[in-house]
Amino acid sequence: MPLATLPVLTPALPEIFLAVAALLLLMAGVFSNAETNTRTISYASILVLLVTIPFVGMVTEGRSVTFGGAFVTDTFAVYIKALVLISAAAAILMSKDYLKIQGIERFEFPVLIVLATLGMMMMISANDLIALYLGIELQSLSLYVIASFQRDSTRSAEAGLKYFVLGALSSGMMLYGMSMIYGFSGSTSFDTLATIFHDLHGHAPAIGVIVGIVFITAGLAFKVSAVPFHMWTPDVYEGAPTPVTALFAVAPKIAAMGLFIRVMTGPFGDLGGQWQQIVIFISVASMLLGAFAAINQTNIKRLMAYSSIGHMGYALIGLAVAGVAGDVAIRADGVQGMLVYLGIYMFMNIGTFACILLMKRDGRMVEGIDDLAGLSKTNPGLAMVLSIFMFSMAGIPPLAGFLGKLYVFQAAIQAELYTLAVIGVLASVVGAFYYIRIIKVMYFDAPADELDTGISLEMKAILVVTGIVIVFFIFYPMPLITGAEHATAALFHK
Amino acid sequence: MMTNFPWLSVITFAPLVGVFFILLIRGDEETTARNARGIALWTSVVTFFVSLGIWVNFDNSTAAFQFVEKVVWMPGLNLAYHLGVDGISMFFVILSTLLTVICIVASWVAITDRVKEYMIAFLVLETLMVGMFSSLDIMLFYVFFEGVLIPMFIIIGVWGGPRRNYAAYKLFLYTLAGSVLMLLAILTMMSEAGTAEIPKLLKYDFAPTLQPWLWLAFFASFAVKVPMWPVHTWLPDAHVEAPTAGSVILAGVLLKFGGYGFLRFSLPMFPLASADFTPLIFTLSVIAVIYTSLVALAQEDMKKLIAYSSVAHMGFVTIGTFAGNLQGIEGAIIQMLSHGVVSAALFLVVGVVYDRIHSRDIDAYGGLVHRMPKYALIFMVFMMASVGLPGTSGFVGEFLILVGAFKANTWVAAFTTTGVILGAAYMLYLYRRVIFGELTKENLKTILDVNAREVAIFAPLLLIVFVMGIYPSLFLDVMHVSVENLVDRYQSALAAAQHISAVAK
């Protein structure tokens, strides 16, 4: 009897490194004096995440597969993983003050984020329905816990529970969809599925496959909080501790978007006609809901929840383009636009949440939009940075947010999805209304009670870096765009 | 001489250098304000003199773009940082730099709150305006065009009057809603023509079935900016609430974005659609000229009156543009330049008394000539220029437009002419109520005449009004070849289309 051969581990090296590091950090936390070492472990976690980035970039040479074809790394994975790692590191960096103020400074927090990040990286590299599910669950379980990390707060507990119940529901739907796909095609491997559906030569697949795609799409739409699977978002955003919200707004969404792209363009790449209309629908619905529902919000975290729903709608335009039958170049443009959008989205959100985390009065956190009143007088620097982010989110040139929108709309126009593009730009006008309302509150309204002005070094660094990226992106956009181009190439030129 | 000097980049980005230095200012409020004013003034003055360089070095004999600079920007989308001016856009660059200087001087004492931010906003605005007029890449154009909203929103919202929130929102959302559709049209054009270069797009023939859609999308944006009736309602609000300098820049330059857009894009790029939609433009413009003139007649607020007169005057511009002949288009450009100077001056004129009495109500004044003879004289000149008295810049523009309109459509010319009469009516009525009569109001009895700083503001504007009115060739010669080229392009495209349809029959 031959010994089972060990799979080639090199493609998964960053994940293995991250897993080992997470366990070591956990050990270090458990076996040392937790109170004094939380800081050290936070910084160690950040370091681990950042070290993983060059690791991720180093491994890839073309496309390599391992674990019996269930795990893949390519330039696409590298791009998305880099975004996820940066945002996870930023979330930990931002959390320090907040955790101290709320009295929940525990070493588990950074470790859980590292574990969640590991799950996200597994998702991004999934090349099999089972691997996809494993990645999602590892990510979600860690996120459920940190959503309710503030144990004494009922709101935080509620957020965690809500997230858990609805997340479990969506996982169930996704599993059901997967079983349908498996039942009607006989495989869970993305590569095999792609071949099977390619061989249909444009004929409609079995109805069970379509049902399966619908359920998988629903599950993924839940993860990216696209309408109509968005209901959890505002409550979880509001209830969860703010650094956790900051993490939720970027890392898991970007990872889930990456997964969405891979699933739709990979195994189901030749079935665009079947899923494109679903994606168009959720895209339109998300843009409109994100724009209109945010208008009446008074809590800035809830506002950001709706804003992120809207942004996911814009990003999904790119996926809708990728579902167009025919020209590969146009489909690739859609995905590239989406990747550029997600990259810019990450910087805007990290910056905005850093600003939100600085909203303190007498040492306590506040989160009402009205609390920002007159900030331009009491703290001009912060007000200026936050208004830059807001204008950028509204998509006003010359800020980076505009270029993100430009890329997805350009793809939509090329693919002749004119109605989608028109609805998108009109929704962005409505969206602009609530973004500029924040600027109005800061600049035009009389000052409310002053917010605390001290800004820690970490926060300053985050604000300066993200601010510079957003303002100067237009002068030198090529790094991100070239990255997105390489990433897209991996999906469309196998 | 100095042909390789990057004139336009220097003019565009010089104000940002000023912004950089203003950001570095530290110290107490008094010093910061003083230094910010000083830096802003120096920056804008230098920029203005540099911008005169493009006039001096301008070659009148060619319709091609001059001072061209091109650097690849985003190769994936074929976008480039591409600047250049021709006879149509050159004066708008200078108008922008001139009015920025005027604005900064005009705000010298009127603005005391957050001076640093105020000056930054104006300098950023200058960069965006100059960039807009000199972009030769259509996406770059859009970036500048839309970016203007940011400083304008802040200027009105922070330093505006009591209803500034409403006005700032209205300005922002109206113009944004208009221009996002233009963005989609631009993307369609890029995908259709495979280029974003304006010089190439000017020569590209878009499919006749596509042209109306593109035209309408551009129209949505430019009609709001011009503004044309019935989407003009943001303008009176914005003007009334904006600080004086905000009104000046709004009336002087931002309204020209729309007129310039029609000339640069709609007419030459979609000639067939422009011809088809000309009746629409004529109807809306005639309504604007007559209706808003009547509305202006009934105003009690000086700024509002001038705002409505702007809508009427810009109605002339759109008529001249879409007349599609040499006189009409040259008239439109001259009218835009003249209106840029005259309406800006009129807002400054209102600003002078507003700074003293803090009221814009016409009824709050009367008999000012007794205390302020110099002021009355200045006001009179600009009032006459606005009315279109021969010898002032207003006359040249209106006359050429009417000639052009007459060639295109006599009825339109006839209706438009009534606008000239109504214009005289509301301006003279305003002048009589503010300047003449008995000086009865208590608070006016001690009012002071214009001081040296204010005279310095008005002097260059007066000069331009007369030079443009008495010797318009100075301006017309520069734009002549470019406009001729534009008219040729427009007429030949129409002739070609007619030929095709005739053959088809």
JSON list of N, CA and C in Angstrom, two decimals, chain A residues 288-337:
[
{"chain": "A", "resi": 288, "resn": "LEU", "atom": "N", "xyz": [-30.16, 51.63, -5.31]},
{"chain": "A", "resi": 288, "resn": "LEU", "atom": "CA", "xyz": [-31.30, 52.48, -4.98]},
{"chain": "A", "resi": 288, "resn": "LEU", "atom": "C", "xyz": [-31.55, 52.48, -3.47]},
{"chain": "A", "resi": 289, "resn": "LEU", "atom": "N", "xyz": [-31.54, 51.31, -2.86]},
{"chain": "A", "resi": 289, "resn": "LEU", "atom": "CA", "xyz": [-31.80, 51.26, -1.42]},
{"chain": "A", "resi": 289, "resn": "LEU", "atom": "C", "xyz": [-30.69, 51.99, -0.67]},
{"chain": "A", "resi": 290, "resn": "GLY", "atom": "N", "xyz": [-29.45, 51.73, -1.10]},
{"chain": "A", "resi": 290, "resn": "GLY", "atom": "CA", "xyz": [-28.33, 52.39, -0.44]},
{"chain": "A", "resi": 290, "resn": "GLY", "atom": "C", "xyz": [-28.47, 53.90, -0.50]},
{"chain": "A", "resi": 291, "resn": "ALA", "atom": "N", "xyz": [-29.02, 54.39, -1.61]},
{"chain": "A", "resi": 291, "resn": "ALA", "atom": "CA", "xyz": [-29.14, 55.84, -1.75]},
{"chain": "A", "resi": 291, "resn": "ALA", "atom": "C", "xyz": [-30.31, 56.39, -0.95]},
{"chain": "A", "resi": 292, "resn": "PHE", "atom": "N", "xyz": [-31.47, 55.75, -1.08]},
{"chain": "A", "resi": 292, "resn": "PHE", "atom": "CA", "xyz": [-32.65, 56.35, -0.47]},
{"chain": "A", "resi": 292, "resn": "PHE", "atom": "C", "xyz": [-32.74, 56.10, 1.03]},
{"chain": "A", "resi": 293, "resn": "ALA", "atom": "N", "xyz": [-32.40, 54.87, 1.46]},
{"chain": "A", "resi": 293, "resn": "ALA", "atom": "CA", "xyz": [-32.60, 54.55, 2.88]},
{"chain": "A", "resi": 293, "resn": "ALA", "atom": "C", "xyz": [-31.63, 55.31, 3.77]},
{"chain": "A", "resi": 294, "resn": "ALA", "atom": "N", "xyz": [-30.51, 55.76, 3.20]},
{"chain": "A", "resi": 294, "resn": "ALA", "atom": "CA", "xyz": [-29.52, 56.43, 4.05]},
{"chain": "A", "resi": 294, "resn": "ALA", "atom": "C", "xyz": [-29.93, 57.85, 4.39]},
{"chain": "A", "resi": 295, "resn": "ILE", "atom": "N", "xyz": [-30.87, 58.40, 3.62]},
{"chain": "A", "resi": 295, "resn": "ILE", "atom": "CA", "xyz": [-31.16, 59.83, 3.76]},
{"chain": "A", "resi": 295, "resn": "ILE", "atom": "C", "xyz": [-31.59, 60.19, 5.18]},
{"chain": "A", "resi": 296, "resn": "ASN", "atom": "N", "xyz": [-32.41, 59.33, 5.79]},
{"chain": "A", "resi": 296, "resn": "ASN", "atom": "CA", "xyz": [-32.97, 59.70, 7.09]},
{"chain": "A", "resi": 296, "resn": "ASN", "atom": "C", "xyz": [-32.17, 59.22, 8.29]},
{"chain": "A", "resi": 297, "resn": "GLN", "atom": "N", "xyz": [-31.01, 58.67, 8.07]},
{"chain": "A", "resi": 297, "resn": "GLN", "atom": "CA", "xyz": [-30.27, 58.12, 9.20]},
{"chain": "A", "resi": 297, "resn": "GLN", "atom": "C", "xyz": [-29.68, 59.24, 10.06]},
{"chain": "A", "resi": 298, "resn": "THR", "atom": "N", "xyz": [-29.65, 58.97, 11.36]},
{"chain": "A", "resi": 298, "resn": "THR", "atom": "CA", "xyz": [-29.03, 59.95, 12.25]},
{"chain": "A", "resi": 298, "resn": "THR", "atom": "C", "xyz": [-27.76, 59.39, 12.88]},
{"chain": "A", "resi": 299, "resn": "ASN", "atom": "N", "xyz": [-27.62, 58.08, 12.83]},
{"chain": "A", "resi": 299, "resn": "ASN", "atom": "CA", "xyz": [-26.44, 57.44, 13.40]},
{"chain": "A", "resi": 299, "resn": "ASN", "atom": "C", "xyz": [-25.43, 57.20, 12.29]},
{"chain": "A", "resi": 300, "resn": "ILE", "atom": "N", "xyz": [-24.22, 57.64, 12.50]},
{"chain": "A", "resi": 300, "resn": "ILE", "atom": "CA", "xyz": [-23.26, 57.60, 11.39]},
{"chain": "A", "resi": 300, "resn": "ILE", "atom": "C", "xyz": [-22.88, 56.17, 11.02]},
{"chain": "A", "resi": 301, "resn": "LYS", "atom": "N", "xyz": [-22.93, 55.26, 11.99]},
{"chain": "A", "resi": 301, "resn": "LYS", "atom": "CA", "xyz": [-22.61, 53.88, 11.65]},
{"chain": "A", "resi": 301, "resn": "LYS", "atom": "C", "xyz": [-23.69, 53.24, 10.78]},
{"chain": "A", "resi": 302, "resn": "ARG", "atom": "N", "xyz": [-24.94, 53.58, 11.09]},
{"chain": "A", "resi": 302, "resn": "ARG", "atom": "CA", "xyz": [-26.03, 53.08, 10.25]},
{"chain": "A", "resi": 302, "resn": "ARG", "atom": "C", "xyz": [-25.91, 53.68, 8.85]},
{"chain": "A", "resi": 303, "resn": "LEU", "atom": "N", "xyz": [-25.57, 54.95, 8.82]},
{"chain": "A", "resi": 303, "resn": "LEU", "atom": "CA", "xyz": [-25.40, 55.61, 7.52]},
{"chain": "A", "resi": 303, "resn": "LEU", "atom": "C", "xyz": [-24.34, 54.89, 6.70]},
{"chain": "A", "resi": 304, "resn": "MET", "atom": "N", "xyz": [-23.25, 54.54, 7.36]},
{"chain": "A", "resi": 304, "resn": "MET", "atom": "CA", "xyz": [-22.18, 53.85, 6.65]},
{"chain": "A", "resi": 304, "resn": "MET", "atom": "C", "xyz": [-22.64, 52.47, 6.18]},
{"chain": "A", "resi": 305, "resn": "ALA", "atom": "N", "xyz": [-23.58, 51.87, 6.94]},
{"chain": "A", "resi": 305, "resn": "ALA", "atom": "CA", "xyz": [-24.10, 50.57, 6.52]},
{"chain": "A", "resi": 305, "resn": "ALA", "atom": "C", "xyz": [-24.82, 50.72, 5.19]},
{"chain": "A", "resi": 306, "resn": "TYR", "atom": "N", "xyz": [-25.70, 51.71, 5.11]},
{"chain": "A", "resi": 306, "resn": "TYR", "atom": "CA", "xyz": [-26.42, 51.91, 3.86]},
{"chain": "A", "resi": 306, "resn": "TYR", "atom": "C", "xyz": [-25.47, 52.33, 2.76]},
{"chain": "A", "resi": 307, "resn": "SER", "atom": "N", "xyz": [-24.50, 53.14, 3.13]},
{"chain": "A", "resi": 307, "resn": "SER", "atom": "CA", "xyz": [-23.54, 53.55, 2.12]},
{"chain": "A", "resi": 307, "resn": "SER", "atom": "C", "xyz": [-22.81, 52.34, 1.55]},
{"chain": "A", "resi": 308, "resn": "SER", "atom": "N", "xyz": [-22.46, 51.39, 2.43]},
{"chain": "A", "resi": 308, "resn": "SER", "atom": "CA", "xyz": [-21.73, 50.23, 1.90]},
{"chain": "A", "resi": 308, "resn": "SER", "atom": "C", "xyz": [-22.65, 49.37, 1.05]},
{"chain": "A", "resi": 309, "resn": "ILE", "atom": "N", "xyz": [-23.93, 49.33, 1.39]},
{"chain": "A", "resi": 309, "resn": "ILE", "atom": "CA", "xyz": [-24.87, 48.58, 0.53]},
{"chain": "A", "resi": 309, "resn": "ILE", "atom": "C", "xyz": [-24.87, 49.20, -0.87]},
{"chain": "A", "resi": 310, "resn": "GLY", "atom": "N", "xyz": [-24.95, 50.53, -0.89]},
{"chain": "A", "resi": 310, "resn": "GLY", "atom": "CA", "xyz": [-24.92, 51.22, -2.18]},
{"chain": "A", "resi": 310, "resn": "GLY", "atom": "C", "xyz": [-23.64, 50.93, -2.94]},
{"chain": "A", "resi": 311, "resn": "HIS", "atom": "N", "xyz": [-22.51, 51.01, -2.24]},
{"chain": "A", "resi": 311, "resn": "HIS", "atom": "CA", "xyz": [-21.23, 50.79, -2.92]},
{"chain": "A", "resi": 311, "resn": "HIS", "atom": "C", "xyz": [-21.14, 49.38, -3.50]},
{"chain": "A", "resi": 312, "resn": "MET", "atom": "N", "xyz": [-21.69, 48.41, -2.77]},
{"chain": "A", "resi": 312, "resn": "MET", "atom": "CA", "xyz": [-21.67, 47.05, -3.30]},
{"chain": "A", "resi": 312, "resn": "MET", "atom": "C", "xyz": [-22.51, 46.99, -4.58]},
{"chain": "A", "resi": 313, "resn": "GLY", "atom": "N", "xyz": [-23.58, 47.77, -4.59]},
{"chain": "A", "resi": 313, "resn": "GLY", "atom": "CA", "xyz": [-24.39, 47.83, -5.81]},
{"chain": "A", "resi": 313, "resn": "GLY", "atom": "C", "xyz": [-23.58, 48.32, -6.99]},
{"chain": "A", "resi": 314, "resn": "TYR", "atom": "N", "xyz": [-22.79, 49.38, -6.78]},
{"chain": "A", "resi": 314, "resn": "TYR", "atom": "CA", "xyz": [-21.96, 49.90, -7.88]},
{"chain": "A", "resi": 314, "resn": "TYR", "atom": "C", "xyz": [-20.93, 48.87, -8.32]},
{"chain": "A", "resi": 315, "resn": "ALA", "atom": "N", "xyz": [-20.32, 48.22, -7.32]},
{"chain": "A", "resi": 315, "resn": "ALA", "atom": "CA", "xyz": [-19.30, 47.24, -7.68]},
{"chain": "A", "resi": 315, "resn": "ALA", "atom": "C", "xyz": [-19.92, 46.10, -8.48]},
{"chain": "A", "resi": 316, "resn": "LEU", "atom": "N", "xyz": [-21.16, 45.74, -8.12]},
{"chain": "A", "resi": 316, "resn": "LEU", "atom": "CA", "xyz": [-21.80, 44.62, -8.82]},
{"chain": "A", "resi": 316, "resn": "LEU", "atom": "C", "xyz": [-22.10, 44.95, -10.28]},
{"chain": "A", "resi": 317, "resn": "ILE", "atom": "N", "xyz": [-22.13, 46.22, -10.62]},
{"chain": "A", "resi": 317, "resn": "ILE", "atom": "CA", "xyz": [-22.28, 46.57, -12.04]},
{"chain": "A", "resi": 317, "resn": "ILE", "atom": "C", "xyz": [-21.19, 45.86, -12.84]},
{"chain": "A", "resi": 318, "resn": "GLY", "atom": "N", "xyz": [-19.98, 45.87, -12.26]},
{"chain": "A", "resi": 318, "resn": "GLY", "atom": "CA", "xyz": [-18.87, 45.22, -12.95]},
{"chain": "A", "resi": 318, "resn": "GLY", "atom": "C", "xyz": [-19.13, 43.74, -13.16]},
{"chain": "A", "resi": 319, "resn": "LEU", "atom": "N", "xyz": [-19.74, 43.10, -12.15]},
{"chain": "A", "resi": 319, "resn": "LEU", "atom": "CA", "xyz": [-20.02, 41.67, -12.28]},
{"chain": "A", "resi": 319, "resn": "LEU", "atom": "C", "xyz": [-21.10, 41.45, -13.33]},
{"chain": "A", "resi": 320, "resn": "ALA", "atom": "N", "xyz": [-22.07, 42.36, -13.37]},
{"chain": "A", "resi": 320, "resn": "ALA", "atom": "CA", "xyz": [-23.11, 42.24, -14.40]},
{"chain": "A", "resi": 320, "resn": "ALA", "atom": "C", "xyz": [-22.48, 42.30, -15.78]},
{"chain": "A", "resi": 321, "resn": "VAL", "atom": "N", "xyz": [-21.48, 43.15, -15.93]},
{"chain": "A", "resi": 321, "resn": "VAL", "atom": "CA", "xyz": [-20.79, 43.25, -17.22]},
{"chain": "A", "resi": 321, "resn": "VAL", "atom": "C", "xyz": [-20.07, 41.93, -17.52]},
{"chain": "A", "resi": 322, "resn": "ALA", "atom": "N", "xyz": [-19.53, 41.32, -16.47]},
{"chain": "A", "resi": 322, "resn": "ALA", "atom": "CA", "xyz": [-18.80, 40.06, -16.69]},
{"chain": "A", "resi": 322, "resn": "ALA", "atom": "C", "xyz": [-19.74, 38.95, -17.12]},
{"chain": "A", "resi": 323, "resn": "GLY", "atom": "N", "xyz": [-21.05, 39.17, -16.98]},
{"chain": "A", "resi": 323, "resn": "GLY", "atom": "CA", "xyz": [-22.00, 38.15, -17.40]},
{"chain": "A", "resi": 323, "resn": "GLY", "atom": "C", "xyz": [-22.47, 38.31, -18.83]},
{"chain": "A", "resi": 324, "resn": "VAL", "atom": "N", "xyz": [-21.97, 39.35, -19.50]},
{"chain": "A", "resi": 324, "resn": "VAL", "atom": "CA", "xyz": [-22.37, 39.58, -20.88]},
{"chain": "A", "resi": 324, "resn": "VAL", "atom": "C", "xyz": [-21.81, 38.45, -21.75]},
{"chain": "A", "resi": 325, "resn": "ALA", "atom": "N", "xyz": [-22.65, 37.94, -22.60]},
{"chain": "A", "resi": 325, "resn": "ALA", "atom": "CA", "xyz": [-22.17, 36.90, -23.49]},
{"chain": "A", "resi": 325, "resn": "ALA", "atom": "C", "xyz": [-21.24, 37.53, -24.53]},
{"chain": "A", "resi": 326, "resn": "GLY", "atom": "N", "xyz": [-20.23, 36.77, -24.91]},
{"chain": "A", "resi": 326, "resn": "GLY", "atom": "CA", "xyz": [-19.41, 37.25, -26.01]},
{"chain": "A", "resi": 326, "resn": "GLY", "atom": "C", "xyz": [-18.05, 37.76, -25.60]},
{"chain": "A", "resi": 327, "resn": "ASP", "atom": "N", "xyz": [-17.73, 38.93, -26.10]},
{"chain": "A", "resi": 327, "resn": "ASP", "atom": "CA", "xyz": [-16.38, 39.48, -26.03]},
{"chain": "A", "resi": 327, "resn": "ASP", "atom": "C", "xyz": [-15.71, 39.35, -24.66]},
{"chain": "A", "resi": 328, "resn": "VAL", "atom": "N", "xyz": [-14.63, 38.61, -24.63]},
{"chain": "A", "resi": 328, "resn": "VAL", "atom": "CA", "xyz": [-13.91, 38.41, -23.36]},
{"chain": "A", "resi": 328, "resn": "VAL", "atom": "C", "xyz": [-13.33, 39.72, -22.86]},
{"chain": "A", "resi": 329, "resn": "ALA", "atom": "N", "xyz": [-12.89, 40.58, -23.78]},
{"chain": "A", "resi": 329, "resn": "ALA", "atom": "CA", "xyz": [-12.27, 41.84, -23.37]},
{"chain": "A", "resi": 329, "resn": "ALA", "atom": "C", "xyz": [-13.26, 42.69, -22.58]},
{"chain": "A", "resi": 330, "resn": "ILE", "atom": "N", "xyz": [-14.51, 42.71, -23.02]},
{"chain": "A", "resi": 330, "resn": "ILE", "atom": "CA", "xyz": [-15.51, 43.51, -22.32]},
{"chain": "A", "resi": 330, "resn": "ILE", "atom": "C", "xyz": [-15.78, 42.92, -20.94]},
{"chain": "A", "resi": 331, "resn": "ARG", "atom": "N", "xyz": [-15.91, 41.59, -20.90]},
{"chain": "A", "resi": 331, "resn": "ARG", "atom": "CA", "xyz": [-16.16, 40.95, -19.60]},
{"chain": "A", "resi": 331, "resn": "ARG", "atom": "C", "xyz": [-15.00, 41.22, -18.64]},
{"chain": "A", "resi": 332, "resn": "ALA", "atom": "N", "xyz": [-13.80, 41.14, -19.18]},
{"chain": "A", "resi": 332, "resn": "ALA", "atom": "CA", "xyz": [-12.64, 41.40, -18.33]},
{"chain": "A", "resi": 332, "resn": "ALA", "atom": "C", "xyz": [-12.65, 42.84, -17.84]},
{"chain": "A", "resi": 333, "resn": "ASP", "atom": "N", "xyz": [-13.08, 43.77, -18.68]},
{"chain": "A", "resi": 333, "resn": "ASP", "atom": "CA", "xyz": [-13.19, 45.18, -18.26]},
{"chain": "A", "resi": 333, "resn": "ASP", "atom": "C", "xyz": [-14.12, 45.32, -17.07]},
{"chain": "A", "resi": 334, "resn": "GLY", "atom": "N", "xyz": [-15.21, 44.56, -17.10]},
{"chain": "A", "resi": 334, "resn": "GLY", "atom": "CA", "xyz": [-16.16, 44.63, -16.00]},
{"chain": "A", "resi": 334, "resn": "GLY", "atom": "C", "xyz": [-15.50, 44.23, -14.69]},
{"chain": "A", "resi": 335, "resn": "VAL", "atom": "N", "xyz": [-14.78, 43.11, -14.72]},
{"chain": "A", "resi": 335, "resn": "VAL", "atom": "CA", "xyz": [-14.13, 42.64, -13.49]},
{"chain": "A", "resi": 335, "resn": "VAL", "atom": "C", "xyz": [-13.04, 43.60, -13.07]},
{"chain": "A", "resi": 336, "resn": "GLN", "atom": "N", "xyz": [-12.30, 44.11, -14.04]},
{"chain": "A", "resi": 336, "resn": "GLN", "atom": "CA", "xyz": [-11.24, 45.05, -13.70]},
{"chain": "A", "resi": 336, "resn": "GLN", "atom": "C", "xyz": [-11.81, 46.29, -13.03]},
{"chain": "A", "resi": 337, "resn": "GLY", "atom": "N", "xyz": [-12.91, 46.79, -13.60]},
{"chain": "A", "resi": 337, "resn": "GLY", "atom": "CA", "xyz": [-13.56, 47.96, -13.00]},
{"chain": "A", "resi": 337, "resn": "GLY", "atom": "C", "xyz": [-13.95, 47.69, -11.57]}
]
